[in-house]
Coordinates of C-alpha atoms in Angstrom, one line a residue:
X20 CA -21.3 16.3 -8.0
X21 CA -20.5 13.4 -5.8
X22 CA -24.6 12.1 -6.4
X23 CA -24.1 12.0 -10.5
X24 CA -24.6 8.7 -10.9
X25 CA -28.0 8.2 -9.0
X26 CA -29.4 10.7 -12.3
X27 CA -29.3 7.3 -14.1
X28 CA -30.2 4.7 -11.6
X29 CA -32.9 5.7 -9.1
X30 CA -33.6 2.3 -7.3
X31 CA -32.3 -1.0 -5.9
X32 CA -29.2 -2.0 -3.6
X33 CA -26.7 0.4 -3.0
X34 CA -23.6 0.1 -0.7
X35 CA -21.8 3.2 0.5
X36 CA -18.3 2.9 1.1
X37 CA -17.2 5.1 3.7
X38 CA -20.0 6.1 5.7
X39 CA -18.6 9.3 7.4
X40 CA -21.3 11.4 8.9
X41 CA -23.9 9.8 6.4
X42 CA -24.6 12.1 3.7
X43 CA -24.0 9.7 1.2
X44 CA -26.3 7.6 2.7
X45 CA -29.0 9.8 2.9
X46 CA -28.3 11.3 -1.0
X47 CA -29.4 7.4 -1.7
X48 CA -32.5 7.1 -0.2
X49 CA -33.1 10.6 -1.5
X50 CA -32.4 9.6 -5.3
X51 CA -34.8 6.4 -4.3
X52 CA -32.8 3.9 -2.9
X53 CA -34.6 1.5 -0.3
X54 CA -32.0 -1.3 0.5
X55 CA -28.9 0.9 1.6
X56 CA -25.5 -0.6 3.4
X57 CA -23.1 1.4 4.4
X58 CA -20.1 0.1 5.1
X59 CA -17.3 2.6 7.7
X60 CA -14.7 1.3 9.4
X61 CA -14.5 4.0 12.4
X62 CA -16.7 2.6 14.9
X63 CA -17.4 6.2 16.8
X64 CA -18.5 7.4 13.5
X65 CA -21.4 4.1 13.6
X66 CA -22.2 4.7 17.5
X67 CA -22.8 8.4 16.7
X68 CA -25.1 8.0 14.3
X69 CA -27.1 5.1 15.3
X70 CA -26.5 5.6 19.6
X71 CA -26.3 8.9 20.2
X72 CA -29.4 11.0 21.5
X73 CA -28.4 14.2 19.9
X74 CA -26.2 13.4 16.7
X75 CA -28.8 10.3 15.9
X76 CA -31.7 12.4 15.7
X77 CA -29.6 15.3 13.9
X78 CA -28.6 12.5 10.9
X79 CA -31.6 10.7 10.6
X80 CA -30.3 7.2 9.4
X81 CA -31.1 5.2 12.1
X82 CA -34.9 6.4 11.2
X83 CA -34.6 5.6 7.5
X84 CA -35.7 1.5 7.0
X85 CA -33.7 -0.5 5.2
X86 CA -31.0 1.1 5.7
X87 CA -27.8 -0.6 8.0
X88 CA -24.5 0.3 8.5
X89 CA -22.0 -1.9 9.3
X90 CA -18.6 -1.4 11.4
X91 CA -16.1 -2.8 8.9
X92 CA -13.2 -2.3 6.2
X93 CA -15.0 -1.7 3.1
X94 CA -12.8 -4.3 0.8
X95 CA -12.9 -7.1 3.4
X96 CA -16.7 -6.8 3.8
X97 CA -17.6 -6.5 0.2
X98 CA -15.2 -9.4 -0.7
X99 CA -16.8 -12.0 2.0
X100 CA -20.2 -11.0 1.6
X101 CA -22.4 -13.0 -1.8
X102 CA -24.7 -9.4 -2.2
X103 CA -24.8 -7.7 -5.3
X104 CA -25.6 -4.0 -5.9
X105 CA -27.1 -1.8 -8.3
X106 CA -24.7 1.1 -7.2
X107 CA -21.4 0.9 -5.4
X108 CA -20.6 4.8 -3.9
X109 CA -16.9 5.5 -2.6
X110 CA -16.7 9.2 -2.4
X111 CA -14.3 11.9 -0.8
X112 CA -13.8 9.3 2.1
X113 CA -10.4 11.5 3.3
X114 CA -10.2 15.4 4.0
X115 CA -8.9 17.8 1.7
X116 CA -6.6 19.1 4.5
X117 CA -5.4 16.0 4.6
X118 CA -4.7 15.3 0.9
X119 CA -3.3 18.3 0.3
X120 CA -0.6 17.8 2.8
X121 CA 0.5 14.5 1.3
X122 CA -0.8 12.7 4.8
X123 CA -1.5 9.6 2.8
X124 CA 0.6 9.9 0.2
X125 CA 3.2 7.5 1.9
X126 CA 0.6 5.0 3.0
X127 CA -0.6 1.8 1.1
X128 CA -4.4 2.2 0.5
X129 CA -6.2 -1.0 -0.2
X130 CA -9.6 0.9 -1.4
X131 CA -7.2 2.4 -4.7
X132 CA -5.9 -1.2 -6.3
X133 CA -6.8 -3.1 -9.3
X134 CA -7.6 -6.2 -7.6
X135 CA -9.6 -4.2 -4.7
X136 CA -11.4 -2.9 -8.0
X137 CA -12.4 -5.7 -9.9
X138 CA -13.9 -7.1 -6.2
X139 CA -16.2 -4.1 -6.4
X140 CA -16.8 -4.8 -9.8
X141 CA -17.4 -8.3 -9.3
X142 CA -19.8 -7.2 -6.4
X143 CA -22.5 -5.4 -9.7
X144 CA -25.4 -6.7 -10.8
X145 CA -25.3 -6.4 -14.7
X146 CA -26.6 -3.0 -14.3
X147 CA -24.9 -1.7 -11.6
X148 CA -22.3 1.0 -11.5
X149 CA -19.2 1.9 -9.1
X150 CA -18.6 5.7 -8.5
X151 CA -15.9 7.4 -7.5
X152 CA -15.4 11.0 -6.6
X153 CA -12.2 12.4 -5.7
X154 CA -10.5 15.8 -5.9
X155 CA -9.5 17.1 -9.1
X156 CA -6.9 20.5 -9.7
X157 CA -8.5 22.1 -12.8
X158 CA -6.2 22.2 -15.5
X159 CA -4.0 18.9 -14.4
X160 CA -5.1 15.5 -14.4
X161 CA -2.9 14.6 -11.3
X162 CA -5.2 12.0 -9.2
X163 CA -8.1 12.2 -11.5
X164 CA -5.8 10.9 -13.9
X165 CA -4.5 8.0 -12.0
X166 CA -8.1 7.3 -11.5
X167 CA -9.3 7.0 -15.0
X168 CA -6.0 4.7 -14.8
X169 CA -7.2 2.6 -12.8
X170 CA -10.8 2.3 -13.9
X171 CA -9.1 1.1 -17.5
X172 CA -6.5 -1.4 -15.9
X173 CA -9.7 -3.2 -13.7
X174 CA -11.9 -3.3 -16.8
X175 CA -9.2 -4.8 -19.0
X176 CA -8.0 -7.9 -16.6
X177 CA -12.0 -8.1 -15.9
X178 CA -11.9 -8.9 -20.0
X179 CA -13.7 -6.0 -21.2
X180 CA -12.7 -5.3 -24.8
X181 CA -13.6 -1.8 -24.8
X182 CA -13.0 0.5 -21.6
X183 CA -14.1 3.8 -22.8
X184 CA -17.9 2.5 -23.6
X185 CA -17.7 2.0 -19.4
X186 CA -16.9 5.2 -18.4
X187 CA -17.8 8.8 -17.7
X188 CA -16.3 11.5 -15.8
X189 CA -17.0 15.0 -14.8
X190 CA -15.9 17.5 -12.2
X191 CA -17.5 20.6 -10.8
X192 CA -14.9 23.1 -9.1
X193 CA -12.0 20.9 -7.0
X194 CA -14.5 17.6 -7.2
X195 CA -14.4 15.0 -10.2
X196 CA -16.9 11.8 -10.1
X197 CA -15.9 8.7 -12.3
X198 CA -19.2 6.5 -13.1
X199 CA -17.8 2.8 -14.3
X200 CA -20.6 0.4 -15.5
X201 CA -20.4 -3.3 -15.2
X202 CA -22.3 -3.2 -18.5
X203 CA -21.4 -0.4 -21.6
X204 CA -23.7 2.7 -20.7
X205 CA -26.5 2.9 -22.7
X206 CA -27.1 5.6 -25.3
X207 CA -30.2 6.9 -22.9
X208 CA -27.8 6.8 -19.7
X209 CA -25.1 8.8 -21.7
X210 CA -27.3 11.6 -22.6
X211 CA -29.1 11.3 -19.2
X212 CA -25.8 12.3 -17.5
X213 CA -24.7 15.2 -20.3
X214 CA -27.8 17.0 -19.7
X215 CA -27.6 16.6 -16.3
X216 CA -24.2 18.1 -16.6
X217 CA -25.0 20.8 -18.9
X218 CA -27.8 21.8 -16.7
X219 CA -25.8 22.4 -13.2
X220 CA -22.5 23.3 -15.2
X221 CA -20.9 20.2 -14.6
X222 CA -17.4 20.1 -16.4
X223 CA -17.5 16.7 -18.8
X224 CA -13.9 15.8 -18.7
X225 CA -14.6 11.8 -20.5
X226 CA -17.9 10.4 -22.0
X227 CA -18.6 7.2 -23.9
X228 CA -18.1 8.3 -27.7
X229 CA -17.2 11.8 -27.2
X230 CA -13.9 13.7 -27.5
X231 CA -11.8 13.4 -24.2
X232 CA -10.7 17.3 -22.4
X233 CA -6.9 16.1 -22.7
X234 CA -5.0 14.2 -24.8
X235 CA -3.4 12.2 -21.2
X236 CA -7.2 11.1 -20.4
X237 CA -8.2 9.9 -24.3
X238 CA -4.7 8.2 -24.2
X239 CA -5.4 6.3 -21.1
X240 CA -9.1 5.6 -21.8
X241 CA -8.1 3.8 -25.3
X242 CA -5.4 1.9 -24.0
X243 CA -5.5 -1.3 -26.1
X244 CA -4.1 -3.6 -23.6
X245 CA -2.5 -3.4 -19.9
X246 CA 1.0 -3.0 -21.5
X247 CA -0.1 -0.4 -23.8
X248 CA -1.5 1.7 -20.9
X249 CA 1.7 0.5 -18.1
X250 CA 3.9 1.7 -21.0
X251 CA 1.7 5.3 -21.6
X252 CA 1.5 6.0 -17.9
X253 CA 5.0 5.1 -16.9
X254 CA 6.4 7.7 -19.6
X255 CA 4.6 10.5 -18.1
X256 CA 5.8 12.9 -16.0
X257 CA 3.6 12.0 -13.6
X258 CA 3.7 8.6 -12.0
X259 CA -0.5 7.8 -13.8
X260 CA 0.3 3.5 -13.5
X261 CA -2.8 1.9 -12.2
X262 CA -1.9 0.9 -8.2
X263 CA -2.1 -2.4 -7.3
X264 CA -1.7 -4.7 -4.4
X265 CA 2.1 -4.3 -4.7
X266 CA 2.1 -1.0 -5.2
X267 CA -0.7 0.1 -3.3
X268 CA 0.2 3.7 -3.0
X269 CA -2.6 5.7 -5.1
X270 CA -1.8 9.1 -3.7
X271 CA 1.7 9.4 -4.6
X272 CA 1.6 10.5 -8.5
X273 CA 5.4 12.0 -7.7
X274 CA 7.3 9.5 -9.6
X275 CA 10.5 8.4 -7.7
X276 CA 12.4 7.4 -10.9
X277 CA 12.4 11.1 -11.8
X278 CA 14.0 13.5 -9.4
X279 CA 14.9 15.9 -11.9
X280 CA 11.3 17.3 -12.0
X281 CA 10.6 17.9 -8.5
X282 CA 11.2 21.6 -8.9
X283 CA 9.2 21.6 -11.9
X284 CA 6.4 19.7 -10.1
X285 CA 6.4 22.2 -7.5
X286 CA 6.1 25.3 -10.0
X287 CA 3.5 23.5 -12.0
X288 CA 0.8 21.3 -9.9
X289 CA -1.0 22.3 -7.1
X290 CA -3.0 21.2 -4.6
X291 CA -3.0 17.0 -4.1
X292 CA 0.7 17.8 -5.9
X293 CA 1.8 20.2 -3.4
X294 CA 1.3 17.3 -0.7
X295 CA 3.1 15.1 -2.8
X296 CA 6.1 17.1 -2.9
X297 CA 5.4 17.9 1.1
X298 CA 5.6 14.4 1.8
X299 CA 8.4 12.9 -0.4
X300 CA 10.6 15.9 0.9
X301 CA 9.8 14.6 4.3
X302 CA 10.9 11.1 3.6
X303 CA 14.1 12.0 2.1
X304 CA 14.9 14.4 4.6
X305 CA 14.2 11.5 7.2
X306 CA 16.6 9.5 5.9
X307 CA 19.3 12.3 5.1
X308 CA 18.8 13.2 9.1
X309 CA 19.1 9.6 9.6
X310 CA 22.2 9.2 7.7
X311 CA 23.7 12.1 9.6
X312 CA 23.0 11.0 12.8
X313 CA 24.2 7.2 12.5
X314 CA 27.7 8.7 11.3
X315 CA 27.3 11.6 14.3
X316 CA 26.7 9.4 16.7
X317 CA 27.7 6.2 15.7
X318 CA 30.4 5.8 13.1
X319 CA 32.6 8.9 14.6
X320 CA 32.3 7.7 18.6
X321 CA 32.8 4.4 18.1
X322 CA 35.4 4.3 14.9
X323 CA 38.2 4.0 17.7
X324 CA 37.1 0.5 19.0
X325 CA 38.2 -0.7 15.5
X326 CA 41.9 0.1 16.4
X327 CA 44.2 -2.7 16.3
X328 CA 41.5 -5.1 15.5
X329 CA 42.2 -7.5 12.2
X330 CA 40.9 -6.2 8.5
X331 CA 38.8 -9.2 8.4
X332 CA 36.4 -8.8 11.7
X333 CA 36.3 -5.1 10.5
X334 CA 35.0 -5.9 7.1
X335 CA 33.5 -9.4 7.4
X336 CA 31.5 -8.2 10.9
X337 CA 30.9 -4.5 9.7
X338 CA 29.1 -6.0 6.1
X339 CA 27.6 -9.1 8.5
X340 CA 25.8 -6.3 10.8
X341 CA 25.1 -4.0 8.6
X342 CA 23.3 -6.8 5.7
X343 CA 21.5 -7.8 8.7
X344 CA 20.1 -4.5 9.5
X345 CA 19.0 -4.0 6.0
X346 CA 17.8 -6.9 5.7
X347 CA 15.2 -7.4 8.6
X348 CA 14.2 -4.0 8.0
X349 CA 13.0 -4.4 4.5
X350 CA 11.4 -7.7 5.3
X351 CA 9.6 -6.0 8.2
X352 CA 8.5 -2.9 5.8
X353 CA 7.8 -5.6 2.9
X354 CA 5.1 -7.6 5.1
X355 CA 4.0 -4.7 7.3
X356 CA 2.5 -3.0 3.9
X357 CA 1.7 -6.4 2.2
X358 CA -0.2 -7.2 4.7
X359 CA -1.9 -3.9 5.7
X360 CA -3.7 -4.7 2.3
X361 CA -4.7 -7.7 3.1
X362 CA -5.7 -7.6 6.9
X363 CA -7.1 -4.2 5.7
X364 CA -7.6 -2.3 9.0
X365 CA -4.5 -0.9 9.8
X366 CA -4.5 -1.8 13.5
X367 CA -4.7 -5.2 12.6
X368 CA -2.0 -5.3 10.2
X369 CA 0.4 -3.3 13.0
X370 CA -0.6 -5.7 15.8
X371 CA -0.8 -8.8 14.0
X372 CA 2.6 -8.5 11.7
X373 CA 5.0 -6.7 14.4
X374 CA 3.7 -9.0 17.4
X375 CA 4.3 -12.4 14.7
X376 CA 7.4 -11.0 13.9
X377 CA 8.8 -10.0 17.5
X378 CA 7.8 -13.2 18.7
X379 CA 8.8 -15.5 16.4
X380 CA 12.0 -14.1 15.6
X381 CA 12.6 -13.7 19.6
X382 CA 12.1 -17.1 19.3
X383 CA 14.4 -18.2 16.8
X384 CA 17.0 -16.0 18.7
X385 CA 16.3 -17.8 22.2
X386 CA 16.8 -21.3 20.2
X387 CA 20.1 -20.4 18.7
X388 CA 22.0 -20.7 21.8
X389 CA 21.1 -24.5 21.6
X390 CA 21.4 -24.2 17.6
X391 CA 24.8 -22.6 17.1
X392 CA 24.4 -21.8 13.4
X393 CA 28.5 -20.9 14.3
X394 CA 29.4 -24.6 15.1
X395 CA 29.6 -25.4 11.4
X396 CA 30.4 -23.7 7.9
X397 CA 27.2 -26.1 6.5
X398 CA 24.4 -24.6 9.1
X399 CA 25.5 -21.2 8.8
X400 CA 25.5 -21.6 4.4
X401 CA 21.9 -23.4 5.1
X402 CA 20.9 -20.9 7.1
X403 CA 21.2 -18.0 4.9
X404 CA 20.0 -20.4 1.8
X405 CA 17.0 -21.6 3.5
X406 CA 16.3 -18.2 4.7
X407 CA 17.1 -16.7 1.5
X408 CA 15.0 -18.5 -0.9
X409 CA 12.2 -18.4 1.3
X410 CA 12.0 -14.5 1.3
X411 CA 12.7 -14.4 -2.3
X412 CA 9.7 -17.5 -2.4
X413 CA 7.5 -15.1 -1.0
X414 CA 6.3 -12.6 -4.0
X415 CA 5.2 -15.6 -6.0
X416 CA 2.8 -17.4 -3.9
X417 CA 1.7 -15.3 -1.2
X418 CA -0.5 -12.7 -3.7
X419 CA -2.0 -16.9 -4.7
X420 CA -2.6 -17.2 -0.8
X421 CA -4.0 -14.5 -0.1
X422 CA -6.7 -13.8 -3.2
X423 CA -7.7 -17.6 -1.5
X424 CA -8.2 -15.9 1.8
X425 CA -9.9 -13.2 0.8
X426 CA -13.2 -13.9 1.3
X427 CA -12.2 -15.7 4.8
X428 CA -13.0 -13.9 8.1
X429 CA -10.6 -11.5 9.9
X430 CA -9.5 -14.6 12.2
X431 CA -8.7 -16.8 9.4
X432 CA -6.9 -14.1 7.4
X433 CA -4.6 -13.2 10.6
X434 CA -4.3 -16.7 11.2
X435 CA -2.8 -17.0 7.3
X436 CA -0.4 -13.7 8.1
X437 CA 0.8 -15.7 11.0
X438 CA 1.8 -18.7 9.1
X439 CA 3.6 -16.4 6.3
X440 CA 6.0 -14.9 9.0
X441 CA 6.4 -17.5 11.3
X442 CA 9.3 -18.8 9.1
X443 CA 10.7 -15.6 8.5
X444 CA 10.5 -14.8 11.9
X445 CA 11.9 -17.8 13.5
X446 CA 15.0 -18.4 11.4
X447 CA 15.5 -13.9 11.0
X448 CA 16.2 -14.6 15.0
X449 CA 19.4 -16.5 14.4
X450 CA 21.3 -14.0 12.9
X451 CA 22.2 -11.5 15.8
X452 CA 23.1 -13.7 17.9
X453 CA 25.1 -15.9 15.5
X454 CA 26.9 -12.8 14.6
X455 CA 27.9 -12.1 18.3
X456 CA 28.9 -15.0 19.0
X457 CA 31.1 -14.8 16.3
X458 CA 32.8 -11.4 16.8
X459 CA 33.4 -12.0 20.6
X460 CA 35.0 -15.8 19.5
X461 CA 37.7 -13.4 17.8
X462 CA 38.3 -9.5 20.1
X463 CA 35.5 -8.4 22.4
X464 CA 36.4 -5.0 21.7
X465 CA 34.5 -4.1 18.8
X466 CA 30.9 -5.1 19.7
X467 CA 30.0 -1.5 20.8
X468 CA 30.8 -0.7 16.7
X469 CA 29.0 -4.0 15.7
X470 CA 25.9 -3.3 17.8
X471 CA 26.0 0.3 16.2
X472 CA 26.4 -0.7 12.8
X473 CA 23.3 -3.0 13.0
X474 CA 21.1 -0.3 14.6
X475 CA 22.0 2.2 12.3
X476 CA 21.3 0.3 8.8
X477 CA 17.9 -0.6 10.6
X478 CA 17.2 2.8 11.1
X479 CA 18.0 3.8 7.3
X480 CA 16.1 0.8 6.0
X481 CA 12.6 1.9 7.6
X482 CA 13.0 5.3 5.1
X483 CA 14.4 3.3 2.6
X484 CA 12.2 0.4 2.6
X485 CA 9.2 2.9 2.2
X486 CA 11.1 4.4 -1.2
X487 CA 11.6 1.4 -3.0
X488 CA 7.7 -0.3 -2.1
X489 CA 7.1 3.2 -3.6
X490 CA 8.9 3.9 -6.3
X491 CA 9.0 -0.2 -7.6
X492 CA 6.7 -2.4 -5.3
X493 CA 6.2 -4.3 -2.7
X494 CA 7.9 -7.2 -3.8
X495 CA 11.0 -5.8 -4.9
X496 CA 11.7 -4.5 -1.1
X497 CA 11.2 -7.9 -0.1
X498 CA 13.5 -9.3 -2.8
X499 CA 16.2 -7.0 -1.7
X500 CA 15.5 -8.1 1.5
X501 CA 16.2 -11.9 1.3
X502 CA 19.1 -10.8 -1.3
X503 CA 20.6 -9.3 2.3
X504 CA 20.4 -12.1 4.2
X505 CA 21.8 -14.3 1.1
X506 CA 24.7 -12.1 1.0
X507 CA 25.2 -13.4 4.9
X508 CA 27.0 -16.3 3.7
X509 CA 30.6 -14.8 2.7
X510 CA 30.2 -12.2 5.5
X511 CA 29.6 -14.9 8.0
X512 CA 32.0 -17.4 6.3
X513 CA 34.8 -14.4 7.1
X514 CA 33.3 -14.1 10.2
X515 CA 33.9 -17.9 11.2
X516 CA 37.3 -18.2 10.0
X517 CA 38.5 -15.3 11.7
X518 CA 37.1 -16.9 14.8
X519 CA 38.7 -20.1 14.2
X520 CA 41.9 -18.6 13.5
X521 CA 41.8 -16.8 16.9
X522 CA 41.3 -20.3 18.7
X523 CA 43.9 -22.3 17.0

């Protein structure tokens, strides 16, 4: 199933995407492929089959000329290097075991975007073609469906005026393969694939001028426009909206805006939908456990230190640590998954974003003790502002900065992620402290509840964060973010006139 394309292309360049243990590789060079790159970004997998004396010889690739295999992430390497191919193969590259229990349903995956597919398109020679094979529950379009989504939404902003002459799908058992041409498939390459089909009982499911198997699929595949098929798919009961770089999450077709048909979805869909269910269930009850805990073990211990301590520190340095909480949480979450796109291999994104972060805002907190932001009601306003607007700057012009950096090398690219949170970082470091400083100017007591306070909304945020990049993108956790810290100013303005009223 997953080899259907090579029926109708038999020679030239191919690229593999997702090497694994080679079998796609060697269905290439068996369909007649001679110039073969696979591109894997688990180095054991490349050792073992190129290094090892008994797994080597077992595969057989490192025998085969012309074909190489390179240790990289698949979107990064394809975006940097100038080669074009004749076929472009991304198939089953994760486990059933773990698709059907939801393990990357929570994840950003940068392989499943429009913009990661119209690189790949980008990457086909005029007759090239991109296949895709990914599991498929009989019966419901559920990831298949988000899929042909997909395909559509990259072939439209690529400024193709007719999808469904670009694609063809078919599935075999719990396996569906989507074909997508640079150019329309020819009449010859149509019937080539429906006999092909017919002849090992090959399910057709969408073909260039033939009737679709479900109303869903012909209503995506004829999608006029990008608005037409953003407004089809975000009516359905299943979240079918092509993914993008800010919202990266492919595997989640649960859609968060609906809660009222999680029961039906777990009657109804199986399979990939059963570990969709799995996995938002998990979420939530993280962050229900989470709630309950912060109030066990936080609210109902430390309530008493708020005794005979003035309405205004309660409330103006309660919503102070709290906001702040929230609000370097979501950024954290915002960039972490922005940026795991963009770095693409996840180790990168971790190291690179969390040590910029830690050490820049560790910074900003060591100079604040020089800087008192508390000194003046004009730094702490600036502050915020400056802070603010640059957060809320961000989902503008860092998707511009980062499609320019996209065919730069893994040095250049963390060098970029650097620069974006440096700022953030830096001045995000003021605000602990500055709030401290503030409290203890007016009753020492409380900082136990403060400290608390600020730990807890961190620890709800991480959950919550995830939710919203889910449910509305990237870029709105981020705005929420920077909304936070903008919403520092009247906390902190209470804040500092409480403390000045203490000292005169």
């Amino acid at each position: 199933m997953t080899n259907l394309a090579y029926f109708i292309r038999h020679s030239g360049r191919a690229a593999i995407i997702g090497v694994g243990c080679g079998r796609d590789v060697l269905s290439a060079w068996r369909f007649g492929f001679r110039d073969i790159t696979g591109v894997e970004i688990n180095p054991i997998l490349v050792r073992l089959l190129t290094h090892d004396d008994l797994f080597a010889r077992f595969a057989g690739l490192s025998s085969l000329p012309g074909v190489r295999l390179i240790v990289d992430e698949a979107r990064s390497w394809i975006t940097r290097t100038p080669e074009t191919f004749d076929m472009l193969q991304m198939s089953m590259i994760d486990t059933w075991a773990a698709t059907g229990a939801g393990a990357f349903t929570l994840t950003e995956n940068g392989l499943y975007t429009v913009e990661a597919w119209s690189r790949f398109r980008s990457r086909l020679t005029e007759r090239g073609l991109f296949t895709v094979s990914r599991w498929y529950s009989p019966g419901s379009v559920n990831e298949t469906g988000r899929m042909v989504s997909l395909a559509v939404a990259m072939l439209i902003e690529s400024g193709v005026s007719h999808p469904e002459e670009h694609i063809f799908l078919a599935a075999s058992g719990q396996v569906a393969t989507l074909i997508v041409s640079r150019s329309p498939l020819s009449a010859g390459d149509v019937a080539t694939l429906e006999k092909t089909c017919d002849r090992y009982g090959y399910k057709i499911l969408l073909t260039p001028g033939g009737e679709a198997i479900s109303e869903v699929l012909a209503r995506i595949r004829n999608s006029e426009s990008r608005e037409a098929l953003e407004r089809y798919t975000s009516g359905l009961d299943l979240d079918l909206t092509p993914p993008t770089d800010d919202r990266p999450f492919f595997f989640n077709v649960l859609a968060f805006n609906k809660p009222h048909l999680i029961f039906r979805f777990l009657n109804e869909y199986a399979g990939v939908g059963t570990g969709n269910l799995v996995a938002t269930l998990t979420l939530a009850t993280i962050l229900l456990v989470s709630l309950g805990l912060v109030v066990v073990t936080i609210v109902v211990p430390l309530r008493s230190a708020l005794d005979q301590v003035g309405r205004v520190l309660v409330v103006g340095g309660t919503a102070y640590f709290a906001l702040l909480g929230f609000g370097f949480m979501l950024v954290e979450i915002g960039l972490l998954q922005r940026l795991s796109v963009f770095l693409g291999h996840p180790m990168y994104s971790l190291s690179v974003v969390l040590f910029s972060l830690i050490l820049f805002t560790g910074a900003g907190s060591f100079l604040s003790e020089r800087v008192r932001l508390e000194a003046s009601r004009l730094r702490l306003v600036t502050w915020s502002v400056l802070l603010g607007g640059y957060l809320l700057s961000l989902p503008r012009w860092l998707p511009v900065a980062v499609a320019g950096f996209q065919t730069s090398s893994t040095i250049a690219r963390a060098g970029l992620s650097v620069a974006v949170i440096a700022p953030a970082g830096f001045l995000m470091g003021f605000g602990f402290p500055t709030g401290m400083r503030l409290v203890q100017a007016v009753d020492r007591r409380p900082t136990p509840w403060f400290w608390g306070i600020n730990g807890g909304a961190g620890v709800l945020s991480s959950a919550l964060g995830v939710a919203l990049s889910i449910a509305f993108g990237i870029h709105v956790t981020l705005t929420l973010g920077a909304l936070c810290y903008l919403a520092l100013v009247p906390a902190g303005l209470a804040l500092r006139s409480a403390a000045a009223t203490t000292t005169t």
